[in-house]
């Protein structure tokens, strides 16, 4: 799926504090508050009942209360599926779909045990699975798929939307950051009563960021561009997108996309900007024209095009592939995205990296 067809929802403070405060409640209900939605998830400090704040399809905050951990889960999207598997919850998944590529190798055995659908089977099929919890993206709850969250709440089924999946608004209005990805992990951990495991997963991300930021603090930051070739122009992953935020958090400066201008750039503009390094985004099935550029070959869109021969990044071998799964609704792939940037930019820090 081209990212241009996805709704993109910022800086992350390295010392992230999750607000986990007590909150009461009973049945789920859509709020009509005009208060702007925030990425802060409210949960009871321990045990059940547990109240969280998520969103409906109108992008309004919705409070939901869990009397106990869910037992029958429908999971939509690579991030949600992999987070649940990493939390040891494969036995709770009654159905899932929406992978963009292969499941992480360390989660493959658990994945083989779940009921996975290659394509969305339809709302009636999901109803027949009798879920008590649905976790997905904002797009999961459009009319052509699951329908808005109220349909499920009326049937006693709780829901959760990944925070960077546009449920809070566009990325310009609600910047995507690593913080939201970690919050998704923590919230799902709370919902299922496995917050200790969730914290371990988040700590791995935070620890790597500490390591990288300590390494780069006295170094000149590299000027980079994070781009997706759309045939006649380049989509820019700006500072309000998760891709831009990850790049900035590992010490890079965005040569394009550092402001709120979200417009694509032309080849001429890219040549004029002349970044030190360029990261070319790809995903499973990614093509430009009729040519498959999924994987490492995506760099050839620049390195084999004569008009880019003057670019410093091309001359110095600083054009790198980066997989979309690590920089959009990344979930368990968040650390992968961090490492993709850091290993390419700071090879001395990762001498054993391929």
Tab-separated table of C-alpha atoms in Angstrom:
chain	number	residue	atom	x	y	z
A	1	UNK	CA	0.000	0.000	0.000
A	2	UNK	CA	1.501	3.368	-0.957
A	3	UNK	CA	1.975	5.574	2.064
A	4	UNK	CA	0.209	8.327	0.161
A	5	UNK	CA	-2.971	6.313	0.629
A	6	UNK	CA	-2.454	6.144	4.368
A	7	UNK	CA	-3.487	8.959	6.681
A	8	UNK	CA	-0.338	10.057	8.472
A	9	UNK	CA	-1.023	11.239	11.972
A	10	UNK	CA	7.040	16.132	17.669
A	11	UNK	CA	9.632	15.703	19.472
A	12	UNK	CA	10.154	12.888	21.923
A	13	UNK	CA	11.683	13.789	25.245
A	14	UNK	CA	14.224	11.104	25.956
A	15	UNK	CA	13.017	10.763	29.517
A	16	UNK	CA	9.487	9.697	28.637
A	17	UNK	CA	7.000	9.564	31.492
A	18	UNK	CA	3.798	7.622	30.994
A	19	UNK	CA	0.871	9.013	32.935
A	20	UNK	CA	-0.866	6.084	34.581
A	21	UNK	CA	-3.447	7.519	36.937
A	22	UNK	CA	-6.512	6.099	38.619
A	23	UNK	CA	-9.792	6.509	36.804
A	24	UNK	CA	-13.202	4.986	37.405
A	25	UNK	CA	-16.004	4.103	35.028
A	26	UNK	CA	-18.313	1.400	33.817
A	27	UNK	CA	-19.654	0.981	30.292
A	28	UNK	CA	-17.761	2.390	27.284
A	29	UNK	CA	-19.264	5.524	25.840
A	30	UNK	CA	-18.311	8.021	23.112
A	31	UNK	CA	-17.574	11.421	24.598
A	32	UNK	CA	-18.837	14.551	22.908
A	33	UNK	CA	-16.125	16.719	24.440
A	34	UNK	CA	-14.568	19.340	22.205
A	35	UNK	CA	-11.338	19.101	24.182
A	36	UNK	CA	-8.504	18.344	21.739
A	37	UNK	CA	-7.469	14.695	21.809
A	38	UNK	CA	-4.092	13.989	23.369
A	39	UNK	CA	-1.792	10.994	23.154
A	40	UNK	CA	-1.866	10.508	26.921
A	41	UNK	CA	-3.490	7.240	27.891
A	42	UNK	CA	-5.179	7.225	31.280
A	43	UNK	CA	-5.209	3.950	33.172
A	44	UNK	CA	-5.779	2.786	36.688
A	45	UNK	CA	-2.504	2.239	38.529
A	46	UNK	CA	-3.067	-1.462	39.111
A	47	UNK	CA	-5.659	-4.172	38.577
A	48	UNK	CA	-9.205	-3.890	37.329
A	49	UNK	CA	-11.497	-2.155	36.618
A	50	UNK	CA	-9.102	-0.387	34.246
A	51	UNK	CA	-10.077	2.708	32.274
A	52	UNK	CA	-8.233	3.916	29.193
A	53	UNK	CA	-8.791	6.715	26.713
A	54	UNK	CA	-8.854	5.840	23.015
A	55	UNK	CA	-10.722	7.323	19.993
A	56	UNK	CA	-13.723	6.913	17.744
A	57	UNK	CA	-13.841	7.422	13.966
A	58	UNK	CA	-14.722	11.104	14.451
A	59	UNK	CA	-11.352	11.388	16.223
A	60	UNK	CA	-13.043	12.153	19.537
A	61	UNK	CA	-11.583	10.739	22.747
A	62	UNK	CA	-13.495	7.772	24.133
A	63	UNK	CA	-13.180	6.366	27.641
A	64	UNK	CA	-13.397	2.604	27.997
A	65	UNK	CA	-13.365	0.432	31.091
A	66	UNK	CA	-12.075	-3.143	31.298
A	67	UNK	CA	-13.438	-5.260	34.122
A	68	UNK	CA	-10.821	-7.919	33.363
A	69	UNK	CA	-8.191	-8.788	30.796
A	70	UNK	CA	-9.661	-9.552	27.358
A	71	UNK	CA	-9.907	-13.224	26.432
A	72	UNK	CA	-10.868	-13.067	22.741
A	73	UNK	CA	-9.012	-10.513	20.620
A	74	UNK	CA	-9.235	-9.404	16.996
A	75	UNK	CA	-5.957	-7.726	15.984
A	76	UNK	CA	-5.541	-5.595	12.867
A	77	UNK	CA	-2.192	-4.308	11.595
A	78	UNK	CA	1.409	-5.462	11.844
A	79	UNK	CA	2.115	-3.367	14.923
A	80	UNK	CA	-0.847	-4.634	16.946
A	81	UNK	CA	-0.294	-8.270	16.005
A	82	UNK	CA	3.411	-8.176	16.847
A	83	UNK	CA	2.917	-6.284	20.116
A	84	UNK	CA	0.406	-8.891	21.322
A	85	UNK	CA	2.726	-11.725	20.307
A	86	UNK	CA	5.688	-10.070	22.044
A	87	UNK	CA	3.585	-9.675	25.176
A	88	UNK	CA	2.962	-13.432	25.182
A	89	UNK	CA	-0.706	-13.150	24.237
A	90	UNK	CA	-0.945	-15.398	21.176
A	91	UNK	CA	-3.497	-17.598	22.946
A	92	UNK	CA	-5.840	-14.594	23.275
A	93	UNK	CA	-5.950	-13.833	19.536
A	94	UNK	CA	-9.052	-15.342	17.898
A	95	UNK	CA	-8.406	-13.622	14.583
A	96	UNK	CA	-6.005	-11.223	12.917
A	97	UNK	CA	-5.194	-9.655	9.562
A	98	UNK	CA	-3.297	-6.746	8.060
A	99	UNK	CA	0.363	-7.761	7.910
A	100	UNK	CA	2.509	-5.627	5.589
A	101	UNK	CA	5.226	-8.285	5.455
A	102	UNK	CA	6.635	-11.247	7.317
A	103	UNK	CA	6.258	-11.329	11.095
A	104	UNK	CA	9.462	-10.731	13.027
A	105	UNK	CA	11.564	-13.886	13.121
A	106	UNK	CA	11.535	-14.082	16.914
A	107	UNK	CA	7.719	-14.020	16.883
A	108	UNK	CA	7.182	-16.480	14.037
A	109	UNK	CA	6.517	-19.538	16.206
A	110	UNK	CA	3.825	-17.708	18.170
A	111	UNK	CA	2.328	-16.322	14.960
A	112	UNK	CA	1.912	-19.824	13.541
A	113	UNK	CA	-0.531	-20.606	16.372
A	114	UNK	CA	-3.024	-17.820	15.634
A	115	UNK	CA	-5.998	-17.617	13.265
A	116	UNK	CA	-4.668	-15.267	10.568
A	117	UNK	CA	-6.657	-14.049	7.544
A	118	UNK	CA	-4.763	-12.957	4.427
A	119	UNK	CA	-7.519	-10.458	3.669
A	120	UNK	CA	-10.165	-8.851	5.856
A	121	UNK	CA	-12.962	-11.455	6.170
A	122	UNK	CA	-15.778	-8.992	6.791
A	123	UNK	CA	-17.578	-7.681	9.854
A	124	UNK	CA	-19.952	-10.644	10.076
A	125	UNK	CA	-17.049	-13.099	10.259
A	126	UNK	CA	-15.401	-11.056	12.995
A	127	UNK	CA	-18.697	-10.942	14.903
A	128	UNK	CA	-18.848	-14.727	14.625
A	129	UNK	CA	-15.467	-14.983	16.361
A	130	UNK	CA	-17.076	-13.322	19.412
A	131	UNK	CA	-14.226	-10.978	20.278
A	132	UNK	CA	-14.301	-9.011	23.511
A	133	UNK	CA	-11.551	-6.630	22.357
A	134	UNK	CA	-10.468	-5.211	18.984
A	135	UNK	CA	-7.166	-3.429	18.494
A	136	UNK	CA	-6.350	-1.828	15.159
A	137	UNK	CA	-5.630	1.328	13.203
A	138	UNK	CA	-7.922	4.291	12.640
A	139	UNK	CA	-8.721	2.843	9.192
A	140	UNK	CA	-9.778	-0.444	10.820
A	141	UNK	CA	-12.969	1.251	11.949
A	142	UNK	CA	-14.173	2.749	8.686
A	143	UNK	CA	-17.529	1.670	7.263
A	144	UNK	CA	-15.958	-0.758	4.786
A	145	UNK	CA	-14.253	-2.733	7.540
A	146	UNK	CA	-15.308	-2.897	11.175
A	147	UNK	CA	-17.528	0.155	11.382
A	148	UNK	CA	-17.158	2.829	14.039
A	149	UNK	CA	-16.281	1.860	17.586
A	150	UNK	CA	-19.775	2.573	18.886
A	151	UNK	CA	-21.103	-0.485	17.030
A	152	UNK	CA	-18.749	-2.674	19.059
A	153	UNK	CA	-19.141	-0.868	22.350
A	154	UNK	CA	-22.895	-1.463	22.208
A	155	UNK	CA	-22.080	-5.182	22.041
A	156	UNK	CA	-19.704	-5.098	24.982
A	157	UNK	CA	-16.554	-5.177	22.842
A	158	UNK	CA	-13.767	-2.772	23.815
A	159	UNK	CA	-11.556	-1.168	21.169
A	160	UNK	CA	-8.164	0.501	20.876
A	161	UNK	CA	-6.660	2.522	17.998
A	162	UNK	CA	-2.899	2.789	17.481
A	163	UNK	CA	-2.072	6.406	18.313
A	164	UNK	CA	-0.004	7.119	15.194
A	165	UNK	CA	-2.599	5.671	12.795
A	166	UNK	CA	-4.354	9.064	12.307
A	167	UNK	CA	-6.940	8.589	15.074
A	168	UNK	CA	-5.698	11.847	16.638
A	169	UNK	CA	-5.705	13.712	13.324
A	170	UNK	CA	-3.184	14.300	10.550
A	171	UNK	CA	0.495	14.315	11.402
A	172	UNK	CA	0.492	18.103	11.040
A	173	UNK	CA	-2.196	18.426	13.711
A	174	UNK	CA	-0.987	15.517	15.873
A	175	UNK	CA	2.720	14.860	15.270
A	176	UNK	CA	3.769	11.230	15.315
A	177	UNK	CA	6.607	10.357	17.689
A	178	UNK	CA	8.342	7.378	19.204
A	179	UNK	CA	6.514	8.260	22.415
A	180	UNK	CA	3.166	7.182	20.944
A	181	UNK	CA	4.589	3.866	19.770
A	182	UNK	CA	5.882	3.148	23.260
A	183	UNK	CA	2.585	4.257	24.726
A	184	UNK	CA	0.721	1.755	22.543
A	185	UNK	CA	2.938	-1.014	23.933
A	186	UNK	CA	2.410	0.150	27.507
A	187	UNK	CA	-1.348	0.532	27.111
A	188	UNK	CA	-1.808	-2.946	25.644
A	189	UNK	CA	0.367	-4.277	28.454
A	190	UNK	CA	-1.889	-2.594	31.001
A	191	UNK	CA	-5.070	-3.849	29.346
A	192	UNK	CA	-3.848	-7.444	29.577
A	193	UNK	CA	-2.179	-7.139	32.977
A	194	UNK	CA	1.343	-7.734	31.604
A	195	UNK	CA	2.730	-4.250	32.131
A	196	UNK	CA	6.079	-5.555	33.413
A	197	UNK	CA	6.716	-7.249	30.076
A	198	UNK	CA	5.537	-4.141	28.222
A	199	UNK	CA	7.951	-2.019	30.229
A	200	UNK	CA	10.811	-4.332	29.265
A	201	UNK	CA	9.982	-3.822	25.588
A	202	UNK	CA	9.833	-0.049	25.999
A	203	UNK	CA	13.078	-0.014	27.978
A	204	UNK	CA	14.873	-1.665	25.051
A	205	UNK	CA	13.893	1.272	22.831
A	206	UNK	CA	14.754	3.901	25.423
A	207	UNK	CA	18.095	2.299	26.272
A	208	UNK	CA	19.142	2.305	22.610
A	209	UNK	CA	18.175	5.961	22.266
A	210	UNK	CA	20.246	6.833	25.329
A	211	UNK	CA	23.225	4.998	23.842
A	212	UNK	CA	22.890	6.788	20.496
A	213	UNK	CA	22.282	10.240	21.904
A	214	UNK	CA	25.276	9.914	24.208
A	215	UNK	CA	27.416	8.962	21.203
A	216	UNK	CA	26.310	11.898	19.013
A	217	UNK	CA	26.123	14.685	21.598
A	218	UNK	CA	29.490	16.224	20.676
A	219	UNK	CA	29.368	15.417	16.955
A	220	UNK	CA	28.256	17.464	13.976
A	221	UNK	CA	24.749	16.233	13.100
A	222	UNK	CA	24.354	14.719	9.630
A	223	UNK	CA	21.932	16.443	7.259
A	224	UNK	CA	19.588	13.807	5.886
A	225	UNK	CA	16.461	13.353	3.816
A	226	UNK	CA	13.879	10.609	4.311
A	227	UNK	CA	12.074	10.161	1.012
A	228	UNK	CA	9.665	7.935	-0.865
A	229	UNK	CA	9.859	7.970	-4.649
A	230	UNK	CA	6.351	8.467	-6.049
A	231	UNK	CA	7.345	8.425	-9.699
A	232	UNK	CA	7.459	12.106	-10.544
A	233	UNK	CA	8.314	13.572	-7.138
A	234	UNK	CA	9.449	12.547	-3.671
A	235	UNK	CA	7.298	12.261	-0.591
A	236	UNK	CA	9.099	13.909	2.311
A	237	UNK	CA	8.965	12.334	5.762
A	238	UNK	CA	8.896	15.553	7.742
A	239	UNK	CA	9.536	16.205	11.413
A	240	UNK	CA	5.847	15.623	12.211
A	241	UNK	CA	5.913	12.058	10.836
A	242	UNK	CA	7.246	9.115	12.774
A	243	UNK	CA	10.023	8.657	10.214
A	244	UNK	CA	11.184	12.215	10.711
A	245	UNK	CA	10.936	11.959	14.472
A	246	UNK	CA	13.009	8.773	14.608
A	247	UNK	CA	15.682	10.409	12.447
A	248	UNK	CA	15.815	13.446	14.709
A	249	UNK	CA	15.908	11.345	17.866
A	250	UNK	CA	19.065	9.589	16.669
A	251	UNK	CA	20.778	12.939	16.142
A	252	UNK	CA	20.153	13.729	12.479
A	253	UNK	CA	18.994	17.059	11.082
A	254	UNK	CA	16.300	16.958	8.406
A	255	UNK	CA	17.594	18.725	5.294
A	256	UNK	CA	14.015	18.678	3.972
A	257	UNK	CA	10.921	18.419	6.119
A	258	UNK	CA	12.266	20.273	9.154
A	259	UNK	CA	9.355	22.728	8.925
A	260	UNK	CA	5.624	22.148	8.514
A	261	UNK	CA	5.761	22.164	4.720
A	262	UNK	CA	4.506	18.684	3.779
A	263	UNK	CA	4.676	19.135	0.006
A	264	UNK	CA	6.570	16.657	-2.136
A	265	UNK	CA	9.887	17.799	-3.584
A	266	UNK	CA	11.188	17.492	-7.122
A	267	UNK	CA	14.454	15.959	-8.286
A	268	UNK	CA	15.788	19.478	-8.852
A	269	UNK	CA	14.944	20.482	-5.286
A	270	UNK	CA	16.651	17.380	-3.918
A	271	UNK	CA	19.796	18.150	-5.894
A	272	UNK	CA	19.724	21.734	-4.620
A	273	UNK	CA	19.393	20.639	-0.981
A	274	UNK	CA	22.166	18.016	-1.386
A	275	UNK	CA	21.796	16.089	1.923
A	276	UNK	CA	24.734	14.242	3.491
A	277	UNK	CA	22.677	11.034	3.523
A	278	UNK	CA	19.398	9.941	1.992
A	279	UNK	CA	17.061	7.218	3.268
A	280	UNK	CA	14.748	5.728	0.649
A	281	UNK	CA	11.538	4.221	2.032
A	282	UNK	CA	10.281	0.854	0.778
A	283	UNK	CA	7.703	-1.753	1.766
A	284	UNK	CA	6.537	-5.145	0.525
A	285	UNK	CA	5.276	-4.793	-3.030
A	286	UNK	CA	6.744	-1.299	-3.464
A	287	UNK	CA	7.037	-0.335	-7.128
A	288	UNK	CA	7.842	2.773	-9.123
A	289	UNK	CA	6.241	2.613	-12.517
A	290	UNK	CA	6.306	-1.081	-13.368
A	291	UNK	CA	9.583	-1.824	-11.590
A	292	UNK	CA	9.806	-3.574	-8.218
A	293	UNK	CA	12.036	-1.653	-5.849
A	294	UNK	CA	11.192	-3.441	-2.587
A	295	UNK	CA	14.285	-4.070	-0.489
A	296	UNK	CA	17.830	-2.830	-0.888
A	297	UNK	CA	17.339	-2.122	-4.585
A	298	UNK	CA	15.308	0.973	-3.684
A	299	UNK	CA	18.598	2.885	-3.458
A	300	UNK	CA	19.048	2.349	-7.208
A	301	UNK	CA	16.313	4.915	-7.811
A	302	UNK	CA	19.019	7.479	-7.013
A	303	UNK	CA	22.353	5.751	-7.435
A	304	UNK	CA	21.687	4.539	-10.996
A	305	UNK	CA	20.022	7.728	-12.198
A	306	UNK	CA	22.615	9.963	-13.931
A	307	UNK	CA	20.908	13.175	-12.888
A	308	UNK	CA	21.764	12.449	-9.251
A	309	UNK	CA	25.462	11.793	-9.856
A	310	UNK	CA	26.409	15.124	-8.251
A	311	UNK	CA	24.685	14.337	-4.938
A	312	UNK	CA	27.124	13.956	-2.052
A	313	UNK	CA	25.098	11.026	-0.719
A	314	UNK	CA	25.447	9.204	-4.037
A	315	UNK	CA	29.163	9.932	-4.371
A	316	UNK	CA	29.890	8.873	-0.779
A	317	UNK	CA	27.722	5.754	-0.691
A	318	UNK	CA	25.293	7.334	1.758
A	319	UNK	CA	22.003	6.338	0.145
A	320	UNK	CA	20.267	3.773	2.349
A	321	UNK	CA	17.070	1.705	2.222
A	322	UNK	CA	14.666	1.987	5.137
A	323	UNK	CA	11.616	-0.195	5.624
A	324	UNK	CA	8.290	1.518	6.223
A	325	UNK	CA	7.393	-0.898	9.029
A	326	UNK	CA	9.991	0.732	11.282
A	327	UNK	CA	8.826	4.311	10.711
A	328	UNK	CA	5.029	4.139	10.472
A	329	UNK	CA	2.794	2.581	13.163
A	330	UNK	CA	5.927	0.664	14.028
A	331	UNK	CA	5.051	-1.022	17.328
A	332	UNK	CA	7.647	-3.728	17.881
A	333	UNK	CA	9.533	-2.457	14.813
A	334	UNK	CA	10.288	0.891	16.476
A	335	UNK	CA	13.689	-0.341	17.611
A	336	UNK	CA	14.325	-1.589	14.067
A	337	UNK	CA	13.674	1.914	12.727
A	338	UNK	CA	15.985	3.455	15.300
A	339	UNK	CA	18.741	0.990	14.404
A	340	UNK	CA	18.209	1.398	10.644
A	341	UNK	CA	19.068	5.086	10.933
A	342	UNK	CA	21.763	4.796	13.585
A	343	UNK	CA	23.685	1.902	12.040
A	344	UNK	CA	23.771	3.649	8.675
A	345	UNK	CA	24.817	7.029	10.069
A	346	UNK	CA	27.203	5.874	12.804
A	347	UNK	CA	28.986	2.703	11.668
A	348	UNK	CA	31.659	3.170	14.343
A	349	UNK	CA	28.987	2.737	17.006
A	350	UNK	CA	27.863	-0.535	15.444
A	351	UNK	CA	31.022	-2.256	14.183
A	352	UNK	CA	29.319	-5.646	14.049
A	353	UNK	CA	26.331	-4.481	12.008
A	354	UNK	CA	26.094	-5.777	8.456
